[in-house]
Coordinates of C-alpha atoms in Angstrom, one line a residue:
X233 CA 72.9 62.2 83.2
X234 CA 75.9 63.3 81.2
X235 CA 75.6 65.2 77.9
X236 CA 79.0 65.2 76.0
X237 CA 80.9 65.4 79.2
X238 CA 78.5 68.0 80.9
X239 CA 75.8 67.3 83.4
X240 CA 72.3 68.6 82.9
X241 CA 72.6 71.1 85.8
X242 CA 75.8 72.4 84.2
X243 CA 74.2 72.8 80.8
X244 CA 71.2 74.5 82.3
X245 CA 73.5 76.9 84.2
X246 CA 75.4 77.8 81.1
X247 CA 72.1 78.5 79.3
X248 CA 71.0 80.8 82.2
X249 CA 74.3 82.7 82.2
X250 CA 74.1 83.1 78.5
X251 CA 70.6 84.5 78.8
X252 CA 71.7 87.1 81.3
X253 CA 74.7 88.4 79.4
X254 CA 74.7 92.2 78.9
X255 CA 73.9 91.9 75.1
X256 CA 71.0 89.5 75.7
X257 CA 69.6 91.7 78.4
X258 CA 69.8 94.7 76.2
X259 CA 68.2 92.8 73.3
X260 CA 65.4 91.6 75.6
X261 CA 64.7 95.1 76.7
X262 CA 64.7 96.3 73.1
X263 CA 62.2 93.6 72.0
X264 CA 60.0 94.2 75.1
X265 CA 59.8 97.9 74.4
X266 CA 58.8 97.2 70.8
X267 CA 56.0 94.9 72.0
X268 CA 54.9 97.5 74.6
X269 CA 55.0 100.3 72.0
X270 CA 52.6 98.3 69.8
X271 CA 50.3 97.8 72.8
X272 CA 49.7 101.5 73.4
X273 CA 47.6 102.0 70.3
X274 CA 45.5 98.9 71.2
X275 CA 44.9 100.3 74.7
X276 CA 44.0 103.8 73.5
X277 CA 41.9 102.7 70.5
X278 CA 38.5 102.6 72.4
X279 CA 39.1 106.1 73.7
X280 CA 40.5 107.6 70.5
X281 CA 37.6 106.1 68.5
X282 CA 35.2 108.2 70.6
X283 CA 37.2 111.4 70.2
X284 CA 37.7 111.3 66.5
X285 CA 35.3 110.7 63.6
X286 CA 35.8 108.1 60.8
X287 CA 36.5 111.0 58.4
X288 CA 39.3 112.3 60.7
X289 CA 40.8 108.8 60.9
X290 CA 40.8 108.7 57.1
X291 CA 42.5 112.1 56.8
X292 CA 45.2 111.1 59.3
X293 CA 45.7 107.7 57.6
X294 CA 46.4 109.5 54.2
X295 CA 48.6 112.1 55.9
X296 CA 50.6 109.4 57.8
X297 CA 51.0 107.2 54.8
X298 CA 52.5 110.2 52.8
X299 CA 54.8 111.1 55.7
X300 CA 56.0 107.5 56.0
X301 CA 56.7 107.3 52.2
X302 CA 58.6 110.6 51.9
X303 CA 60.5 110.1 55.2
X304 CA 61.7 106.7 53.9
X305 CA 63.5 108.3 51.0
X306 CA 64.4 111.6 52.6
X307 CA 67.9 110.6 53.5
X308 CA 68.5 108.8 50.1
X309 CA 69.5 105.8 52.2
X310 CA 72.6 107.7 53.4
X311 CA 71.6 106.9 57.0
X312 CA 73.1 103.4 56.4
X313 CA 76.6 104.9 56.3
X314 CA 76.5 104.8 60.1
X315 CA 76.1 101.0 59.9
X316 CA 78.6 100.4 57.0
X317 CA 81.5 102.4 58.3
X318 CA 83.9 100.5 60.6
X319 CA 85.4 103.6 62.1
X320 CA 83.2 105.4 64.7
X321 CA 84.2 108.9 63.5
X322 CA 83.3 108.1 59.9
X323 CA 79.9 106.7 61.1
X324 CA 79.2 110.0 62.9
X325 CA 80.2 111.9 59.8
X326 CA 77.8 109.7 57.7
X327 CA 75.0 110.4 60.1
X328 CA 75.6 114.1 60.0
X329 CA 75.6 113.9 56.2
X330 CA 72.3 112.0 56.2
X331 CA 70.7 114.6 58.5
X332 CA 71.8 117.4 56.2
X333 CA 70.3 115.5 53.2
X334 CA 67.0 115.1 55.1
X335 CA 66.9 118.8 55.9
X336 CA 67.6 119.8 52.2
X337 CA 65.0 117.2 51.0
X338 CA 62.4 118.7 53.3
X339 CA 63.2 122.3 52.2
X340 CA 62.7 121.2 48.5
X341 CA 59.6 119.3 49.4
X342 CA 58.2 122.4 51.2
X343 CA 58.8 124.5 48.0
X344 CA 57.1 121.8 45.9
X345 CA 54.0 121.9 48.1
X346 CA 53.9 125.7 47.9
X347 CA 54.0 125.9 44.1
X348 CA 51.8 122.8 43.5
X349 CA 48.2 124.0 42.8
X350 CA 45.8 123.0 45.6
X351 CA 43.3 121.8 42.9
X352 CA 45.8 119.2 41.8
X353 CA 46.2 118.0 45.3
X354 CA 42.5 117.8 45.8
X355 CA 42.1 115.7 42.7
X356 CA 44.9 113.3 43.8
X357 CA 44.2 113.1 47.6
X358 CA 40.9 114.7 48.2
X359 CA 40.0 118.3 49.2
X360 CA 39.9 117.5 52.9
X361 CA 43.7 116.7 53.1
X362 CA 44.8 120.0 51.5
X363 CA 44.6 122.1 54.7
X364 CA 46.7 119.6 56.7
X365 CA 49.6 119.5 54.3
X366 CA 51.2 122.5 56.0
X367 CA 52.3 120.0 58.7
X368 CA 53.7 117.4 56.3
X369 CA 57.3 118.8 55.8
X370 CA 57.9 119.1 59.5
X371 CA 56.6 115.5 60.1
X372 CA 58.7 114.2 57.3
X373 CA 61.8 115.9 58.7
X374 CA 61.3 114.5 62.2
X375 CA 60.6 111.0 60.9
X376 CA 63.6 111.1 58.6
X377 CA 65.9 112.5 61.3
X378 CA 64.8 110.0 63.8
X379 CA 65.4 107.2 61.3
X380 CA 69.0 108.5 60.8
X381 CA 69.6 108.8 64.6
X382 CA 68.0 105.4 65.2
X383 CA 70.3 103.8 62.7
X384 CA 73.3 105.4 64.3
X385 CA 72.2 104.3 67.8
X386 CA 71.8 100.8 66.4
X387 CA 75.4 100.9 65.2
X388 CA 76.4 102.1 68.7
X389 CA 74.5 99.1 70.2
X390 CA 72.6 101.6 72.4
X391 CA 69.7 99.1 72.8
X392 CA 68.6 100.4 76.2
X393 CA 68.3 103.9 74.9
X394 CA 66.4 102.7 71.9
X395 CA 64.1 100.8 74.2
X396 CA 63.3 103.9 76.3
X397 CA 62.9 105.9 73.1
X398 CA 60.3 103.5 71.7
X399 CA 58.3 103.6 75.0
X400 CA 58.5 107.4 75.2
X401 CA 57.3 107.8 71.6
X402 CA 54.4 105.3 72.0
X403 CA 53.3 106.6 75.4
X404 CA 53.6 110.3 74.6
X405 CA 51.7 109.9 71.3
X406 CA 48.9 108.0 73.0
X407 CA 48.6 110.6 75.8
X408 CA 48.7 113.5 73.4
X409 CA 46.1 112.0 71.0
X410 CA 43.7 111.6 73.9
X411 CA 44.5 114.9 75.6
X412 CA 44.3 117.0 72.4
X413 CA 41.3 114.9 71.2
X414 CA 39.3 116.1 74.3
X415 CA 39.3 119.6 72.8
X416 CA 37.6 118.3 69.6
X417 CA 40.3 119.7 67.2
X418 CA 39.5 117.3 64.3
X419 CA 42.1 115.4 62.3
X420 CA 44.7 118.0 63.2
X421 CA 44.7 116.6 66.7
X422 CA 46.1 113.3 65.3
X423 CA 48.7 115.1 63.3
X424 CA 49.9 117.5 66.1
X425 CA 50.0 114.6 68.7
X426 CA 52.2 112.6 66.3
X427 CA 54.4 115.6 65.6
X428 CA 54.9 116.3 69.3
X429 CA 55.7 112.7 70.0
X430 CA 58.2 112.6 67.2
X431 CA 59.8 115.8 68.5
X432 CA 60.3 114.4 71.9
X433 CA 61.6 111.1 70.6
X434 CA 64.0 112.9 68.2
X435 CA 65.2 115.2 70.9
X436 CA 66.2 112.2 73.1
X437 CA 68.1 110.6 70.3
X438 CA 69.8 113.9 69.4
X439 CA 71.0 114.4 72.9
X440 CA 72.9 111.1 72.8
X441 CA 74.2 111.8 69.3
X442 CA 75.5 115.3 70.3
X443 CA 77.2 113.8 73.4
X444 CA 79.0 111.4 71.0
X445 CA 80.0 114.2 68.7
X446 CA 81.5 116.2 71.6
X447 CA 83.3 113.2 73.0
X448 CA 85.0 112.6 69.6
X449 CA 86.0 116.2 69.2
X450 CA 85.4 116.0 65.5
X451 CA 87.2 118.4 63.1
X452 CA 84.8 119.0 60.3
X453 CA 85.8 119.7 56.7
X454 CA 84.4 119.3 53.2
X455 CA 86.3 116.1 52.8
X456 CA 85.0 114.6 56.1

């Protein structure tokens, strides 16, 4: 059979070659890692449910929700500079600017938590969350920094690296939650496991970013 001058085997061959182009392979790996990353919590849920109480789940849920909200605004959306700049050097400068803004945001946030009366926090969020807020600035910083580096890596089309990063984050967090949970630490086990997983994930992204900075031999200035 002929379809617009092409035979069916020829059309099928074109589709197969298109499927295995480098970009499509990288995109498939990226999507597969996302699916696998979402599978880890499902696999670990029956074990984690036996290691942590419902109250501890609730404390972590409030903590994680706060960390997610604050990390989303920590860079003031400057992380998108890496995507918007056509020039690679400018995109790196934008990512560095966003990382600095995240760091300053977290320092100000830490000061705010120090001066805010614990009684006010108890009224707003509950007394059980107060003791765990000491871990919040570090969590916000790592989440915010990883978002900046993730955006930069997306601009670089480093899909294979991002795929590995997703798997490392999901797998390490699952193992740490279970491992730390065996010591019966309470809700802090959730928080520390998430923090260590984020630290490992951010370190892997930072390594690639710093290699790019060194390769470009950037000359930094106030203007840049």
